[in-house]
Coordinates of C-alpha atoms in Angstrom, one line a residue:
M15 CA -29.0 86.0 11.9
V16 CA -26.6 87.1 9.7
T17 CA -23.2 85.0 9.6
S18 CA -20.4 85.7 7.8
R19 CA -16.4 84.9 7.9
D20 CA -16.1 88.2 8.0
R21 CA -16.5 90.1 11.2
L22 CA -19.0 92.4 9.9
A23 CA -17.5 95.0 12.5
D24 CA -19.8 97.7 10.7
L25 CA -23.3 95.7 11.0
V26 CA -21.7 95.6 14.9
T27 CA -21.3 100.1 15.2
R28 CA -24.3 100.6 12.8
E29 CA -26.7 98.9 13.8
G30 CA -25.6 97.6 17.5
A31 CA -25.7 93.9 16.0
V32 CA -24.0 91.6 19.1
P33 CA -21.3 89.5 17.6
V34 CA -21.3 86.0 18.3
P35 CA -17.4 84.7 17.4
L36 CA -16.9 81.0 16.7
G37 CA -13.6 79.1 16.7
V38 CA -12.9 75.8 15.6
L39 CA -14.2 72.7 18.0
D40 CA -12.6 71.9 20.5
E41 CA -11.6 67.8 20.8
P42 CA -13.9 66.7 22.4
E43 CA -16.9 67.9 20.1
A44 CA -14.7 67.2 17.3
V45 CA -15.2 63.6 18.2
A46 CA -18.5 63.7 19.7
L47 CA -19.3 65.4 16.4
L48 CA -17.8 62.4 14.5
A49 CA -19.6 60.1 16.9
R50 CA -23.2 61.5 15.6
R51 CA -22.5 61.1 12.4
L52 CA -20.3 57.6 12.5
G53 CA -21.7 55.6 15.3
P54 CA -19.8 55.7 19.1
E55 CA -19.0 52.0 18.3
R56 CA -16.8 52.5 15.4
V57 CA -15.1 55.5 17.0
A58 CA -14.3 54.4 20.3
A59 CA -12.5 51.4 18.8
E60 CA -10.4 53.3 17.4
P61 CA -9.7 56.3 19.7
E62 CA -6.1 56.9 17.7
A63 CA -7.5 57.0 14.7
V64 CA -10.0 59.2 15.7
A65 CA -7.6 61.2 17.2
R66 CA -5.5 61.9 13.8
L67 CA -8.3 62.5 11.9
V68 CA -9.7 65.5 14.7
A69 CA -6.1 66.5 14.2
H70 CA -5.4 66.5 10.3
S71 CA -9.1 68.6 9.9
A72 CA -7.8 71.3 12.1
R73 CA -10.9 71.1 14.4
L74 CA -13.2 72.4 11.8
P75 CA -16.7 71.3 11.1
L76 CA -16.9 71.4 7.5
A77 CA -13.6 69.6 7.0
L78 CA -14.8 67.0 10.1
A79 CA -17.9 66.9 7.6
V80 CA -16.2 65.4 4.8
V81 CA -14.1 63.4 6.6
A82 CA -17.4 61.9 8.5
G83 CA -19.1 61.9 4.7
L84 CA -15.5 60.0 3.8
A85 CA -15.7 57.2 6.7
V86 CA -19.6 57.1 6.1
S87 CA -19.1 56.0 2.4
N88 CA -16.8 53.5 3.1
P89 CA -18.2 51.2 6.2
A90 CA -15.5 48.8 5.8
F91 CA -12.5 50.9 5.8
P92 CA -10.5 51.0 8.4
L93 CA -10.4 54.8 10.5
G94 CA -6.9 54.2 10.3
A95 CA -6.5 54.0 7.0
L96 CA -8.6 57.4 6.3
A97 CA -6.5 59.0 9.0
A98 CA -3.1 57.8 7.1
D99 CA -4.6 59.0 3.6
L100 CA -4.9 62.6 5.3
G101 CA -1.4 62.7 6.8
D102 CA 0.3 63.7 4.0
E103 CA -0.1 67.6 4.2
R104 CA 0.9 68.1 0.2
A105 CA -2.6 65.5 -0.6
R106 CA -4.9 66.7 2.9
L107 CA -7.2 70.0 0.9
D108 CA -7.6 67.4 -2.0
A109 CA -8.7 64.3 0.1
L110 CA -11.4 66.8 2.0
E111 CA -12.6 67.7 -1.2
P112 CA -16.1 65.8 -1.6
G113 CA -15.9 64.8 -5.4
G114 CA -17.7 67.0 -8.2
T115 CA -19.4 69.8 -5.3
T116 CA -18.6 73.2 -4.7
S117 CA -18.6 72.6 -1.0
G118 CA -15.7 71.2 -0.2
V119 CA -12.9 73.2 2.0
R120 CA -11.1 74.5 -0.6
A121 CA -14.5 76.2 -2.2
V122 CA -15.3 77.3 1.7
F123 CA -11.6 79.0 1.9
S124 CA -12.0 80.8 -1.6
W125 CA -14.9 82.6 -0.5
S126 CA -12.7 84.5 1.9
Y127 CA -9.5 84.9 0.0
R128 CA -11.6 86.4 -3.0
T129 CA -12.6 89.5 -0.4
L130 CA -9.3 90.2 0.3
S131 CA -7.4 93.4 -1.3
P132 CA -4.2 92.1 -4.1
E133 CA -1.9 92.9 -1.2
A134 CA -3.4 91.0 1.7
A135 CA -3.8 88.0 -1.0
R136 CA -0.2 88.3 -1.4
L137 CA 0.6 88.0 2.5
F138 CA -1.7 85.6 2.4
R139 CA -0.3 83.2 -0.3
L140 CA 2.8 84.0 1.5
L141 CA 2.2 83.3 5.0
G142 CA 1.9 79.2 3.9
L143 CA 5.6 79.3 3.5
H144 CA 6.2 80.6 7.0
P145 CA 8.1 77.8 8.8
G146 CA 6.5 77.9 12.3
P147 CA 3.3 77.3 14.0
D148 CA 2.9 81.2 14.2
A149 CA 4.8 84.6 13.9
D150 CA 5.0 87.6 15.3
R151 CA 4.5 90.8 13.3
C152 CA 8.2 91.2 12.0
A153 CA 8.5 87.9 11.3
V154 CA 5.2 88.5 8.6
A155 CA 6.8 91.6 7.8
S156 CA 10.3 89.9 6.8
L157 CA 8.6 87.4 4.9
A158 CA 6.8 90.1 2.7
G159 CA 9.2 92.4 2.7
L160 CA 7.1 94.8 3.3
G161 CA 7.1 97.5 6.9
M162 CA 5.2 97.0 10.0
S163 CA 2.1 99.5 9.1
R164 CA 1.4 98.2 6.3
A165 CA 1.9 94.8 7.9
R166 CA -0.3 95.1 10.4
A167 CA -2.9 97.0 8.4
L168 CA -3.0 93.6 5.9
L169 CA -2.6 91.5 9.0
G170 CA -5.9 93.2 10.2
E171 CA -7.4 92.7 6.7
L172 CA -6.7 88.4 7.3
T173 CA -8.3 88.4 10.9
R174 CA -11.3 90.3 10.1
T175 CA -12.0 87.7 6.8
H176 CA -10.5 84.5 9.8
L177 CA -7.8 83.3 7.1
V178 CA -5.7 84.0 10.0
E179 CA -6.1 84.4 13.5
E180 CA -4.2 87.1 16.4
H181 CA -4.3 84.3 19.2
R182 CA -2.3 86.5 21.3
P183 CA -1.7 89.6 21.4
G184 CA 0.7 90.4 18.3
R185 CA 1.1 86.8 16.7
F186 CA -0.5 85.2 14.3
R187 CA -1.9 81.9 13.1
S188 CA -3.4 79.8 10.6
H189 CA -5.2 76.2 10.6
D190 CA -3.2 74.1 9.0
L191 CA -6.2 73.7 6.2
L192 CA -5.5 77.3 5.7
R193 CA -1.3 76.4 6.0
A194 CA -2.0 74.3 3.0
Y195 CA -4.6 76.5 1.2
A196 CA -2.1 78.8 1.1
A197 CA 1.2 77.4 0.3
E198 CA -0.9 75.5 -2.9
L199 CA -1.9 79.1 -3.8
A200 CA 2.0 80.6 -3.4
E201 CA 3.4 78.5 -5.6
L202 CA 0.3 78.7 -8.3
A203 CA 0.5 82.2 -8.3
D204 CA 3.6 83.4 -6.9
D205 CA 6.7 82.5 -9.0
A206 CA 10.5 80.2 -7.2
P207 CA 12.2 83.0 -7.4
E208 CA 10.2 85.1 -5.0
R209 CA 9.0 82.3 -3.2
R210 CA 12.7 81.7 -2.4
A211 CA 13.2 85.4 -1.8
A212 CA 10.4 85.4 0.5
L213 CA 11.7 82.5 2.9
R214 CA 15.6 83.9 2.8
R215 CA 13.8 87.2 5.0
C216 CA 12.1 85.0 7.2
L217 CA 15.1 82.6 7.9
D218 CA 16.7 86.5 7.6
F219 CA 14.5 87.7 10.4
Y220 CA 15.1 84.4 12.6
L221 CA 18.6 84.3 12.0
H222 CA 19.6 88.0 13.1
T223 CA 17.3 88.5 15.6
G224 CA 18.7 85.3 17.2
F225 CA 22.0 86.4 16.9
A226 CA 21.3 90.0 18.9
A227 CA 19.3 88.2 21.4
E228 CA 22.3 85.4 21.9
R229 CA 24.7 88.0 22.7
H230 CA 22.8 88.7 25.8
L231 CA 22.2 84.8 27.0
A232 CA 26.6 84.3 26.2
P233 CA 28.0 87.6 25.9
H234 CA 31.8 86.0 26.2
W235 CA 31.3 83.1 23.4
P236 CA 33.5 83.7 20.6
P237 CA 31.2 85.0 17.8
I238 CA 29.9 83.9 14.6
T239 CA 29.7 86.3 11.9
P240 CA 26.0 85.2 10.9
V241 CA 25.3 86.3 6.7
A242 CA 24.3 89.4 5.9
A243 CA 20.5 90.0 6.0
G244 CA 18.8 91.2 2.7
E245 CA 16.5 94.0 2.0
G246 CA 13.5 94.2 3.1
V247 CA 13.9 92.3 6.6
A248 CA 12.1 93.8 9.4
R249 CA 15.2 94.4 13.0
L250 CA 13.3 93.5 16.2
P251 CA 15.4 95.4 19.0
V252 CA 16.4 92.8 21.9
A253 CA 17.2 95.5 24.8
D254 CA 18.5 92.9 27.7
Y255 CA 18.9 89.4 28.8
H256 CA 15.5 88.5 29.7
E257 CA 13.9 89.9 27.0
A258 CA 16.5 87.6 25.0
L259 CA 15.3 84.8 26.9
E260 CA 11.5 85.8 26.5
W261 CA 11.9 85.8 22.6
F262 CA 13.9 82.2 22.3
G263 CA 10.7 80.8 24.3
A264 CA 8.2 82.1 22.3
E265 CA 10.1 81.7 18.8
H266 CA 11.3 78.2 19.8
D267 CA 9.2 76.2 18.3
A268 CA 9.4 78.9 14.7
L269 CA 13.3 78.1 15.5
L270 CA 13.4 74.8 15.0
A271 CA 11.3 75.0 11.9
A272 CA 13.3 77.4 10.5
T273 CA 16.2 75.4 10.7
A274 CA 14.4 72.3 8.9
E275 CA 13.0 74.9 6.6
A276 CA 16.4 76.2 5.8
T277 CA 17.9 72.9 5.1
R278 CA 15.0 71.2 2.9
A279 CA 15.7 74.8 0.9
G280 CA 19.6 74.4 0.4
L281 CA 20.5 76.9 2.5
D282 CA 22.9 75.8 3.8
V283 CA 24.4 78.8 5.5
H284 CA 21.6 79.4 7.3
A285 CA 21.2 75.5 8.1
W286 CA 24.4 75.8 10.1
Q287 CA 23.9 79.7 11.7
L288 CA 20.2 79.1 13.3
P289 CA 21.4 76.1 14.8
W290 CA 24.3 78.5 16.5
V291 CA 21.9 81.5 17.1
L292 CA 19.7 78.5 19.4
S293 CA 22.6 76.5 21.6
T294 CA 23.1 78.7 24.4
Y295 CA 19.0 78.6 24.5
L296 CA 17.8 74.9 24.1
S297 CA 20.8 74.4 26.8
R298 CA 20.1 76.3 29.6
R299 CA 16.6 75.5 29.2
G300 CA 17.2 71.9 29.6
H301 CA 16.4 70.9 25.6
W302 CA 19.5 69.5 25.1
A303 CA 18.0 66.1 22.6
Q304 CA 17.0 69.3 20.3
R305 CA 20.3 71.1 20.6
A306 CA 22.1 68.0 19.7
E307 CA 19.4 67.2 16.6
T308 CA 20.0 70.4 15.4
Q309 CA 23.8 70.6 15.4
R310 CA 23.6 67.3 13.5
T311 CA 21.9 69.4 10.9
A312 CA 24.0 72.7 11.0
L313 CA 27.1 69.9 11.0
E314 CA 26.0 68.3 8.1
A315 CA 24.7 71.8 6.3
A316 CA 29.1 73.2 7.2
D317 CA 29.9 69.5 5.3
R318 CA 28.0 71.1 2.8
L319 CA 29.5 73.8 2.1
G320 CA 33.4 72.1 2.6
D321 CA 33.7 75.7 5.3
D322 CA 36.5 74.8 7.8
V323 CA 35.7 77.3 9.9
A324 CA 31.9 76.5 10.5
R325 CA 32.8 72.6 10.9
A326 CA 35.5 73.8 13.5
T327 CA 32.0 75.5 15.4
C328 CA 30.1 72.7 15.0
H329 CA 32.0 69.8 15.9
H330 CA 32.5 72.5 18.8
L331 CA 28.5 72.5 19.8
L332 CA 27.8 68.9 18.6
G333 CA 30.4 67.6 20.5
R334 CA 29.6 69.7 24.0
A335 CA 25.7 68.4 22.5
E336 CA 26.7 65.2 23.5
I337 CA 28.5 65.7 26.7
L338 CA 24.9 66.7 28.5
L339 CA 23.4 63.9 27.0
G340 CA 26.4 61.4 28.4
N341 CA 27.4 60.5 24.7
Q342 CA 30.8 60.6 26.1
D343 CA 32.5 58.7 22.6
D344 CA 30.8 60.9 20.5
A345 CA 31.7 64.4 22.7
L346 CA 35.1 63.0 22.7
A347 CA 35.0 62.3 18.8
H348 CA 33.8 66.0 17.3
L349 CA 35.5 68.1 20.2
R350 CA 38.8 66.0 18.7
C351 CA 38.0 67.1 15.5
A352 CA 37.1 70.9 16.1
L353 CA 41.0 70.8 18.3
D354 CA 42.3 69.5 14.8
L355 CA 40.1 71.9 12.5
H356 CA 40.9 75.0 14.7
A357 CA 44.5 74.5 15.7
R358 CA 45.0 73.8 11.7
A359 CA 43.2 77.5 11.4
G360 CA 45.4 79.8 13.8
D361 CA 42.8 80.0 15.9
T362 CA 43.6 80.0 19.4
T363 CA 40.5 80.9 20.8
G364 CA 38.8 78.0 19.2
T365 CA 41.4 75.8 20.5
A366 CA 41.3 77.2 23.8
I367 CA 37.5 77.1 24.0
T368 CA 37.7 73.1 22.6
H369 CA 40.7 72.6 25.5
F370 CA 37.6 73.6 28.0
S371 CA 35.1 71.7 26.6
L372 CA 37.2 68.8 26.0
G373 CA 38.0 69.1 30.1
A374 CA 34.1 68.5 31.1
A375 CA 33.9 65.8 28.5
Y376 CA 36.7 64.0 30.6
D377 CA 35.3 64.8 33.2
L378 CA 32.4 62.7 32.9
R379 CA 34.1 60.1 31.2
G380 CA 35.7 59.6 35.4
R381 CA 39.3 60.7 34.1
P382 CA 39.5 64.2 36.3
V383 CA 43.3 64.3 35.6
R384 CA 42.8 64.5 32.2
A385 CA 40.5 66.7 32.3
L386 CA 42.8 69.1 34.5
R387 CA 45.2 68.7 31.6
H388 CA 42.9 70.7 29.4
A389 CA 41.3 73.1 31.7
R390 CA 44.7 74.0 32.3
N391 CA 45.8 74.1 28.7
A392 CA 42.7 76.4 28.1
L393 CA 43.7 78.5 30.7
Q394 CA 47.0 79.2 29.9
L395 CA 46.0 80.2 26.0
F396 CA 43.4 82.4 27.5
R397 CA 46.1 84.1 29.4
E398 CA 48.0 84.7 26.6
T399 CA 44.9 86.0 24.2
G400 CA 44.0 88.4 27.7
D401 CA 40.6 86.8 27.7
Q402 CA 39.1 87.3 31.8
A403 CA 36.4 86.1 30.8
W404 CA 38.0 82.7 29.4
E405 CA 40.1 82.9 32.2
A406 CA 37.9 82.9 35.0
F407 CA 35.8 80.1 33.6
S408 CA 38.8 78.1 32.9
L409 CA 39.7 78.4 36.6
T410 CA 37.2 77.6 37.9
A411 CA 36.6 74.7 35.5
V412 CA 40.7 74.1 36.9
G413 CA 38.6 73.6 41.0
W414 CA 36.2 71.9 40.0
Y415 CA 38.4 69.2 38.4
H416 CA 41.1 69.3 41.2
G417 CA 38.2 68.8 43.7
K418 CA 36.9 65.8 41.7
A419 CA 40.8 63.9 42.1
G420 CA 39.8 64.8 45.9
R421 CA 42.3 68.0 45.9
H422 CA 39.5 70.2 47.9
A423 CA 42.1 73.1 49.3
Q424 CA 43.1 74.0 45.5
A425 CA 39.4 73.2 44.2
L426 CA 38.8 76.0 47.0
A427 CA 42.1 78.5 46.0
H428 CA 41.1 78.5 42.7
G429 CA 37.3 79.1 42.7
I430 CA 38.4 81.9 45.7
E431 CA 40.8 83.4 42.7
A432 CA 37.9 83.0 40.0
A433 CA 35.4 85.0 42.1
P434 CA 36.7 88.7 41.2
L435 CA 36.8 88.6 37.5
L436 CA 33.7 86.7 37.6
D437 CA 32.0 90.4 39.6
R438 CA 34.5 92.4 37.2
I439 CA 33.0 91.3 34.1
G440 CA 29.9 90.7 35.1
D441 CA 29.3 87.2 34.4
R442 CA 25.8 86.1 36.2
D443 CA 26.3 82.4 34.9
G444 CA 29.8 82.2 35.2
K445 CA 29.7 83.4 39.2
A446 CA 27.0 80.6 39.2
H447 CA 29.0 78.0 38.1
N448 CA 32.3 79.4 40.3
L449 CA 29.4 79.8 43.4
H450 CA 28.3 75.9 43.2
C451 CA 32.6 74.9 42.7
L452 CA 33.5 76.8 45.8
G453 CA 30.1 75.3 47.5
R454 CA 31.5 71.8 46.6
A455 CA 34.9 72.3 47.8
H456 CA 33.1 74.0 51.0
H457 CA 31.3 71.1 51.7
N458 CA 34.3 68.4 50.8
L459 CA 36.3 70.2 53.8
G460 CA 33.9 70.1 55.9
R461 CA 32.5 73.6 56.1
H462 CA 28.7 72.5 56.0
A463 CA 27.5 76.1 56.5
E464 CA 29.3 78.3 53.6
A465 CA 29.0 75.7 51.2
A466 CA 25.1 75.8 51.7
R467 CA 25.6 79.9 51.7
C468 CA 27.2 78.9 48.1
Y469 CA 25.1 76.8 47.3
R470 CA 21.7 78.5 47.9
D471 CA 23.7 81.6 45.5
A472 CA 24.2 79.0 42.9
A473 CA 20.3 78.2 42.4
A474 CA 19.3 82.0 43.1
L475 CA 21.2 82.8 40.1
F476 CA 20.6 79.6 37.9
R477 CA 16.6 80.7 38.6
E478 CA 17.2 84.0 37.2
L479 CA 19.2 83.2 34.1
G480 CA 16.2 80.8 33.6
S481 CA 18.7 77.6 33.6
P482 CA 16.0 75.1 35.5
Y483 CA 18.5 71.8 35.4
L484 CA 21.6 74.0 37.0
E485 CA 18.8 75.4 39.6
A486 CA 18.2 71.9 40.5
T487 CA 21.7 70.9 41.0
S488 CA 22.6 73.4 43.0
L489 CA 19.2 72.8 45.0
D490 CA 20.1 69.5 45.7
H491 CA 23.3 69.9 46.5
L492 CA 22.2 72.6 49.0
G493 CA 19.8 69.7 50.8
N494 CA 23.4 67.5 50.9
A495 CA 25.6 70.4 52.6
L496 CA 22.2 71.1 55.0
R497 CA 22.0 67.0 56.0
A498 CA 25.5 67.0 57.0
A499 CA 24.9 70.2 59.0
G500 CA 22.2 68.7 60.7
D501 CA 19.6 70.1 59.3
R502 CA 16.9 67.6 58.0
A503 CA 14.5 70.1 57.5
G504 CA 16.0 72.8 55.3
A505 CA 17.3 69.4 53.7
F506 CA 13.6 68.2 53.1
E507 CA 12.9 71.4 51.9
A508 CA 16.1 71.9 49.4
W509 CA 15.0 68.6 47.8
G510 CA 11.7 69.4 47.7
R511 CA 12.2 72.6 45.7
A512 CA 15.1 70.5 43.3
L513 CA 12.1 68.0 42.7
E514 CA 10.0 70.7 41.1
V515 CA 12.2 72.3 39.6
L516 CA 13.0 69.2 37.9
E517 CA 10.1 67.1 37.2
P518 CA 8.8 69.3 34.5
L519 CA 12.1 68.1 32.6
A520 CA 11.3 64.8 32.9
H521 CA 15.2 64.3 33.9
P522 CA 16.1 61.1 35.4
D523 CA 17.3 62.7 38.4
A524 CA 14.7 63.1 40.3
V525 CA 14.8 59.5 40.9
E526 CA 17.6 60.1 43.1
I527 CA 16.7 63.1 44.6
E528 CA 13.2 61.4 45.5
A529 CA 15.4 58.4 47.0
K530 CA 16.6 61.3 49.3
L531 CA 13.1 62.9 50.7
V532 CA 11.5 59.2 51.5
E533 CA 14.9 59.1 53.7
V534 CA 14.4 62.1 55.3
E535 CA 11.0 61.8 55.9
V536 CA 11.6 58.7 57.4
R537 CA 14.1 59.9 59.6
R538 CA 12.1 63.1 60.6

């Protein structure tokens, strides 16, 4: 038996050796290891602390052995106290170094690090600066300012020495202890300007790729001007809507972490522009609290910059985020700030879209007449600027607020007027919203079959667009229309599908839909 942190590929090729790769322990194995060393009673007495110890040790046998040794040496100490000591990422490696030995975590990691070529060693160090839990090749290449082929070769060297793991095709990560070790080495070996330049390249990659992806999700939303990307930033083409949605899904955590890291590093332009890039995706996927939190970060950065254009954008998007969370007073305050800033700048488009958003805020406050006034202001301004996409969106909004005020024939008329414009511009999200609006108008006019058709088509479009909450909303209304038409079985099916979509979101609307299902089941 030959053991090594290297994959020993030559031994496999030349001698026919059988590789037996060993990963980190799974959680039950890690807990069992601690129980063998500390005794099952001590481990069972503090399950939460044990879970934190396992997480802080990255389920690495050596680190767990060190943790167990510390706990055995201090039998009167609660395991929670040891877990708290390991909670500080910067101090964790120190805590896992048994005094006076060469068998600590750093020493073992150094055996692999010292075998690396200088280029691979530099890449490993810089990976400690990457803000996310994992990275694709383009992000890694950008971080190091390398071409794709060179980055691929160096990543191969790092994976062979088990300093980096390719946990999914094209995506790379290291466990937390290795990341801390890499970051520590970077501080020792790479000067501050080089580390900052690497982080800036990484943030540039996420910002510019995210901007390209966002344009597929919301092509008619007025774009920002992203800060220019520096030299050495990789380009990742995003071909269409579904590629954009897939990219955002893969990079969701990395983009959130990048926003936080931009703030910590004082890169305030990135700190407000990255949340802009994320906004549509987070809204469509139902991550409303994250959307609001990132927009608060963005607004703070814009305020530090003293950039009124950025401040107007951030107030607007934060207002829209607060609408979705039901915080209408906060939403109105931010939207009024945005309206004032856009008006002072003479920004007609920004003013019009803010009126559009104010309509939504007043609608959810139960003030449809005030909402209608803002939607009409938006419609007039968009007609003046010749923006057919937003004219169509505003027509849908005007129709919706007419319906909320009980004027269902007018709601239907405005929805019908918007439909050909939406077909012309090919905006599926706008079309889905309009179909939902038409469905409600038909339903309230007693045309339940037409309503069901509209709701069914809207739900299908929202499903294609990856908007689960809106899909569930249309399915819920579809159930209402089918029940009104006397089709209880169809209503039961529609509400069942709505519940399936909502449950992963942990959305409170699920309770109301469950009640409808119970009612229909009782009467079937």
